[in-house]
Amino acid sequence: MSSGIELTANWLRRAKSAVVFTGAGISTESGIPDFRSPGGVWSKYRTVYFDEFCRSADARHEYWTQKSEAHVEFAAASPNIGHQTIAKWEEQGRIRGVITQNIDGLHQIAGSRDVLELHGTAREVTCLDCNWRSPVDPLVEQFRATNEVPLCPQCGDGRLKHATVSFGQALPELVLNRAHQWCLDADLVITVGSSLVVYPAAGLPEAGKRSGAKLVIINRDETGLDTIADMLIPDSCGEALAAIDAAL
C-alpha cells in the first residue's frame, strides 16, 4: 500500500468535516464516457447553447436528439466501487457529503444522500416556463417514439429541458453557494476524477484549500490544482477509494 493512500486514510479518519468532490473520471469507470471523450455522444454533435434552446424549436429538437442518445448510456450504467465507497463513508459519518460535476445520478443510486449536483441531473426534466419537474424516462421514450419534442403537461406548451446546466446557462446559485460553504468549512477535501479546470466548479476545492483544508487529488492525469494539493494519487478512482477505505 502506498504512503499516499495510508496518509489520506489517516487524514480521513481524523477529519471533522470532510467533503468529496467528483468529476467525470469516477463515472467513466461505470461506462459513461467523459464529455470530452472522442467517439462519445457529444463528439458527434454540435453544442446547443442555452439561449439557442430557449428561442429556437429546431435547437430544442437537436438538443432532445442528443440527450435521448446519451440517456441510453446513463440508463445502462451502474455505480462502481468508487461511488459505493463514497456512499459508505457518508453512512459512517466520515464525510459531510458529495459535491459533483456529474449529471448521471450514480451517487444517489449508490446510496449517497447529501449530493450537491453542480451541473444538475440528467435523470429529470424541468419546464423552463412553470418549473414543473418529472423523471426523464417516459419523456425520452415519448421523444424516441414520435421524434417530437414533448411539451410540458402542466402548463400546456412550456419548454421542457433536461434538468442539467447547458453551455451558457448559469449554475444553480443555491447549490453553488452551499457547495462553497461546505468547502470553506471543510478540513479535508478529496477530489476524485476531475481535471479541476472548469470554473466556477474547480474553485470550490481551491477555496477549501485556501481556508485550511487538506486537499487530496485522485486523478490519473494532471489537474489544474496539482500545485497546491497536499496529496496526489494518480490511480483509477475506484481502486484508490477502495484502497483508502481498506486502510481506515
Short mmCIF file of C-alpha atoms in Angstrom, two decimals:
data_model
loop_
_atom_site.label_atom_id
_atom_site.label_comp_id
_atom_site.label_asym_id
_atom_site.label_seq_id
_atom_site.Cartn_x
_atom_site.Cartn_y
_atom_site.Cartn_z
CA MET A 1 0.00 0.00 0.00
CA SER A 2 1.38 3.41 -0.95
CA SER A 3 2.21 6.00 1.67
CA GLY A 4 -0.21 8.39 -0.08
CA ILE A 5 -3.10 6.01 0.46
CA GLU A 6 -2.17 5.48 4.10
CA LEU A 7 -1.75 9.19 4.80
CA THR A 8 -5.07 10.04 3.12
CA ALA A 9 -6.79 7.35 5.18
CA ASN A 10 -5.27 8.85 8.31
CA TRP A 11 -6.49 12.33 7.37
CA LEU A 12 -9.98 10.98 6.68
CA ARG A 13 -10.02 9.06 9.94
CA ARG A 14 -9.24 12.24 11.87
CA ALA A 15 -11.33 14.68 9.81
CA LYS A 16 -14.23 16.52 11.43
CA SER A 17 -15.72 17.91 8.20
CA ALA A 18 -14.55 16.07 5.09
CA VAL A 19 -16.03 16.63 1.63
CA VAL A 20 -15.70 14.59 -1.56
CA PHE A 21 -15.73 16.40 -4.91
CA THR A 22 -16.21 14.25 -8.03
CA GLY A 23 -15.86 14.70 -11.77
CA ALA A 24 -16.32 12.63 -14.90
CA GLY A 25 -13.45 10.25 -14.14
CA ILE A 26 -15.36 8.37 -11.46
CA SER A 27 -18.21 7.64 -13.87
CA THR A 28 -16.09 6.61 -16.85
CA GLU A 29 -15.35 3.53 -14.73
CA SER A 30 -19.10 2.82 -14.92
CA GLY A 31 -19.07 3.07 -18.71
CA ILE A 32 -20.20 6.68 -19.08
CA PRO A 33 -17.82 8.49 -21.46
CA ASP A 34 -16.25 11.77 -20.43
CA PHE A 35 -17.81 14.77 -22.16
CA ARG A 36 -14.51 15.28 -23.99
CA SER A 37 -14.03 11.62 -24.99
CA PRO A 38 -13.56 11.06 -28.73
CA GLY A 39 -16.34 8.86 -30.06
CA GLY A 40 -18.70 9.79 -27.25
CA VAL A 41 -22.18 11.10 -27.89
CA TRP A 42 -21.13 14.73 -27.50
CA SER A 43 -18.28 14.47 -30.02
CA LYS A 44 -20.79 13.66 -32.76
CA TYR A 45 -22.97 16.74 -32.34
CA ARG A 46 -22.54 20.47 -32.24
CA THR A 47 -23.15 22.20 -28.93
CA VAL A 48 -26.65 23.58 -28.37
CA TYR A 49 -26.28 26.70 -26.23
CA PHE A 50 -28.89 27.66 -23.68
CA ASP A 51 -30.01 30.83 -25.43
CA GLU A 52 -30.46 28.84 -28.66
CA PHE A 53 -32.54 26.25 -26.83
CA CYS A 54 -34.78 28.96 -25.40
CA ARG A 55 -35.53 30.70 -28.67
CA SER A 56 -35.41 28.00 -31.38
CA ALA A 57 -37.67 24.97 -31.87
CA ASP A 58 -35.04 23.45 -34.19
CA ALA A 59 -32.39 23.81 -31.49
CA ARG A 60 -34.69 22.16 -28.96
CA HIS A 61 -35.19 19.22 -31.33
CA GLU A 62 -31.44 18.86 -31.82
CA TYR A 63 -30.94 19.05 -28.04
CA TRP A 64 -33.51 16.32 -27.39
CA THR A 65 -31.91 14.13 -30.06
CA GLN A 66 -28.54 14.41 -28.31
CA LYS A 67 -29.91 13.93 -24.82
CA SER A 68 -32.04 10.94 -25.81
CA GLU A 69 -28.99 9.17 -27.24
CA ALA A 70 -26.93 9.97 -24.13
CA HIS A 71 -29.78 8.71 -21.94
CA VAL A 72 -29.17 5.18 -23.23
CA GLU A 73 -25.66 5.27 -21.71
CA PHE A 74 -26.88 6.74 -18.42
CA ALA A 75 -29.72 4.23 -18.09
CA ALA A 76 -27.37 1.28 -18.63
CA ALA A 77 -24.75 2.47 -16.12
CA SER A 78 -24.45 1.24 -12.54
CA PRO A 79 -22.46 2.67 -9.63
CA ASN A 80 -18.95 1.30 -9.26
CA ILE A 81 -16.80 0.65 -6.21
CA GLY A 82 -15.87 4.35 -6.11
CA HIS A 83 -19.48 5.51 -5.82
CA GLN A 84 -20.20 2.75 -3.31
CA THR A 85 -17.22 3.67 -1.14
CA ILE A 86 -18.22 7.33 -1.02
CA ALA A 87 -21.78 6.35 -0.03
CA LYS A 88 -20.36 4.09 2.68
CA TRP A 89 -18.28 6.94 4.09
CA GLU A 90 -21.32 9.19 4.25
CA GLU A 91 -23.31 6.49 6.05
CA GLN A 92 -20.44 6.07 8.52
CA GLY A 93 -20.33 9.82 9.14
CA ARG A 94 -16.82 10.16 7.74
CA ILE A 95 -17.82 12.78 5.14
CA ARG A 96 -20.36 15.58 5.09
CA GLY A 97 -21.50 14.73 1.59
CA VAL A 98 -20.61 14.81 -2.10
CA ILE A 99 -20.20 17.74 -4.47
CA THR A 100 -20.32 16.50 -8.05
CA GLN A 101 -19.88 17.89 -11.54
CA ASN A 102 -21.59 14.77 -12.90
CA ILE A 103 -25.19 14.62 -14.09
CA ASP A 104 -25.64 10.83 -14.09
CA GLY A 105 -27.19 10.34 -10.64
CA LEU A 106 -24.91 7.40 -9.83
CA HIS A 107 -24.02 8.76 -6.39
CA GLN A 108 -27.67 8.64 -5.33
CA ILE A 109 -28.17 5.18 -6.82
CA ALA A 110 -25.15 4.02 -4.80
CA GLY A 111 -26.81 5.31 -1.63
CA SER A 112 -25.37 8.80 -1.12
CA ARG A 113 -28.00 11.07 0.41
CA ASP A 114 -26.44 14.54 0.56
CA VAL A 115 -25.32 15.21 -3.03
CA LEU A 116 -24.83 18.69 -4.45
CA GLU A 117 -25.15 18.43 -8.24
CA LEU A 118 -23.40 21.50 -9.64
CA HIS A 119 -24.46 20.78 -13.21
CA GLY A 120 -27.90 19.37 -12.44
CA THR A 121 -29.22 15.90 -13.19
CA ALA A 122 -29.93 14.07 -16.42
CA ARG A 123 -32.46 11.87 -14.63
CA GLU A 124 -35.12 14.59 -14.52
CA VAL A 125 -36.64 17.14 -16.87
CA THR A 126 -37.88 20.58 -15.93
CA CYS A 127 -40.14 23.12 -17.58
CA LEU A 128 -38.40 26.44 -18.15
CA ASP A 129 -41.76 28.21 -18.09
CA CYS A 130 -43.55 26.81 -15.00
CA ASN A 131 -40.76 24.86 -13.18
CA TRP A 132 -42.64 21.51 -13.35
CA ARG A 133 -40.28 18.56 -12.86
CA SER A 134 -40.55 14.89 -13.73
CA PRO A 135 -38.42 11.76 -14.12
CA VAL A 136 -36.85 11.77 -17.56
CA ASP A 137 -37.54 8.20 -18.73
CA PRO A 138 -41.13 8.49 -20.02
CA LEU A 139 -40.39 11.74 -21.85
CA VAL A 140 -37.31 10.32 -23.56
CA GLU A 141 -39.40 7.32 -24.60
CA GLN A 142 -42.05 9.69 -25.96
CA PHE A 143 -39.47 11.63 -27.98
CA ARG A 144 -37.88 8.48 -29.39
CA ALA A 145 -41.30 7.16 -30.40
CA THR A 146 -42.63 10.36 -32.01
CA ASN A 147 -39.49 12.36 -32.89
CA GLU A 148 -41.32 15.37 -31.50
CA VAL A 149 -40.10 17.45 -28.58
CA PRO A 150 -42.53 16.92 -25.69
CA LEU A 151 -44.35 19.89 -24.23
CA CYS A 152 -44.98 20.49 -20.55
CA PRO A 153 -48.11 18.59 -19.46
CA GLN A 154 -48.72 21.04 -16.61
CA CYS A 155 -48.71 24.42 -18.36
CA GLY A 156 -49.54 23.07 -21.80
CA ASP A 157 -46.84 24.45 -24.05
CA GLY A 158 -43.82 25.01 -21.79
CA ARG A 159 -40.29 24.27 -22.97
CA LEU A 160 -39.13 21.01 -21.39
CA LYS A 161 -35.40 20.64 -20.83
CA HIS A 162 -33.31 18.07 -19.03
CA ALA A 163 -32.56 19.39 -15.54
CA THR A 164 -28.90 19.88 -16.42
CA VAL A 165 -26.83 23.02 -16.88
CA SER A 166 -26.26 23.74 -20.57
CA PHE A 167 -23.48 25.82 -22.09
CA GLY A 168 -24.31 29.46 -21.46
CA GLN A 169 -26.64 28.63 -18.57
CA ALA A 170 -25.76 29.71 -15.03
CA LEU A 171 -25.05 27.11 -12.38
CA PRO A 172 -27.83 26.84 -9.76
CA GLU A 173 -26.94 29.58 -7.31
CA LEU A 174 -28.27 27.90 -4.16
CA VAL A 175 -26.39 24.68 -4.91
CA LEU A 176 -23.18 26.55 -5.73
CA ASN A 177 -23.39 28.65 -2.57
CA ARG A 178 -23.99 25.60 -0.40
CA ALA A 179 -21.09 23.75 -2.01
CA HIS A 180 -18.84 26.76 -1.45
CA GLN A 181 -19.77 26.84 2.23
CA TRP A 182 -19.10 23.11 2.58
CA CYS A 183 -15.60 23.64 1.22
CA LEU A 184 -14.94 26.66 3.43
CA ASP A 185 -15.99 24.60 6.47
CA ALA A 186 -14.01 21.51 5.44
CA ASP A 187 -10.81 20.26 7.00
CA LEU A 188 -10.32 17.71 4.19
CA VAL A 189 -11.37 17.89 0.53
CA ILE A 190 -10.89 14.77 -1.61
CA THR A 191 -11.31 15.37 -5.33
CA VAL A 192 -11.95 12.32 -7.49
CA GLY A 193 -11.80 12.09 -11.28
CA SER A 194 -11.88 15.80 -12.08
CA SER A 195 -9.43 17.77 -14.21
CA LEU A 196 -10.20 20.78 -11.99
CA VAL A 197 -10.02 23.25 -14.86
CA VAL A 198 -13.71 24.17 -15.30
CA TYR A 199 -14.74 27.16 -13.20
CA PRO A 200 -16.55 28.05 -11.05
CA ALA A 201 -16.68 24.37 -10.02
CA ALA A 202 -12.90 23.99 -9.79
CA GLY A 203 -12.78 26.98 -7.49
CA LEU A 204 -14.56 25.03 -4.75
CA PRO A 205 -11.72 22.64 -3.77
CA GLU A 206 -9.36 25.58 -4.20
CA ALA A 207 -11.42 27.61 -1.73
CA GLY A 208 -11.32 24.73 0.73
CA LYS A 209 -7.54 24.51 0.49
CA ARG A 210 -7.11 28.24 0.95
CA SER A 211 -9.34 28.07 4.03
CA GLY A 212 -7.11 25.49 5.66
CA ALA A 213 -8.35 22.11 4.41
CA LYS A 214 -6.05 19.33 3.29
CA LEU A 215 -6.52 18.78 -0.47
CA VAL A 216 -6.22 15.27 -1.90
CA ILE A 217 -6.46 14.80 -5.68
CA ILE A 218 -7.24 11.36 -7.12
CA ASN A 219 -6.88 11.51 -10.91
CA ARG A 220 -4.84 9.64 -13.49
CA ASP A 221 -3.89 12.83 -15.34
CA GLU A 222 -2.60 16.19 -14.20
CA THR A 223 -5.17 18.66 -12.89
CA GLY A 224 -5.43 22.39 -12.58
CA LEU A 225 -4.82 22.27 -8.82
CA ASP A 226 -1.89 19.84 -8.61
CA THR A 227 0.48 22.58 -7.50
CA ILE A 228 -1.49 23.35 -4.33
CA ALA A 229 -2.52 19.79 -3.41
CA ASP A 230 -1.32 18.11 -0.23
CA MET A 231 -1.54 14.67 -1.87
CA LEU A 232 -1.66 13.44 -5.47
CA ILE A 233 -2.88 9.89 -6.10
CA PRO A 234 -2.55 9.13 -9.85
CA ASP A 235 -4.60 5.92 -9.79
CA SER A 236 -8.03 4.86 -11.02
CA CYS A 237 -10.79 6.39 -8.94
CA GLY A 238 -12.37 3.15 -7.78
CA GLU A 239 -9.10 1.45 -6.90
CA ALA A 240 -7.81 4.45 -4.96
CA LEU A 241 -11.02 4.94 -2.98
CA ALA A 242 -11.26 1.24 -2.16
CA ALA A 243 -7.63 1.24 -1.01
CA ILE A 244 -8.20 4.26 1.23
CA ASP A 245 -11.27 2.57 2.68
CA ALA A 246 -9.31 -0.61 3.38
CA ALA A 247 -6.71 1.44 5.25
CA LEU A 248 -9.21 3.15 7.56
#
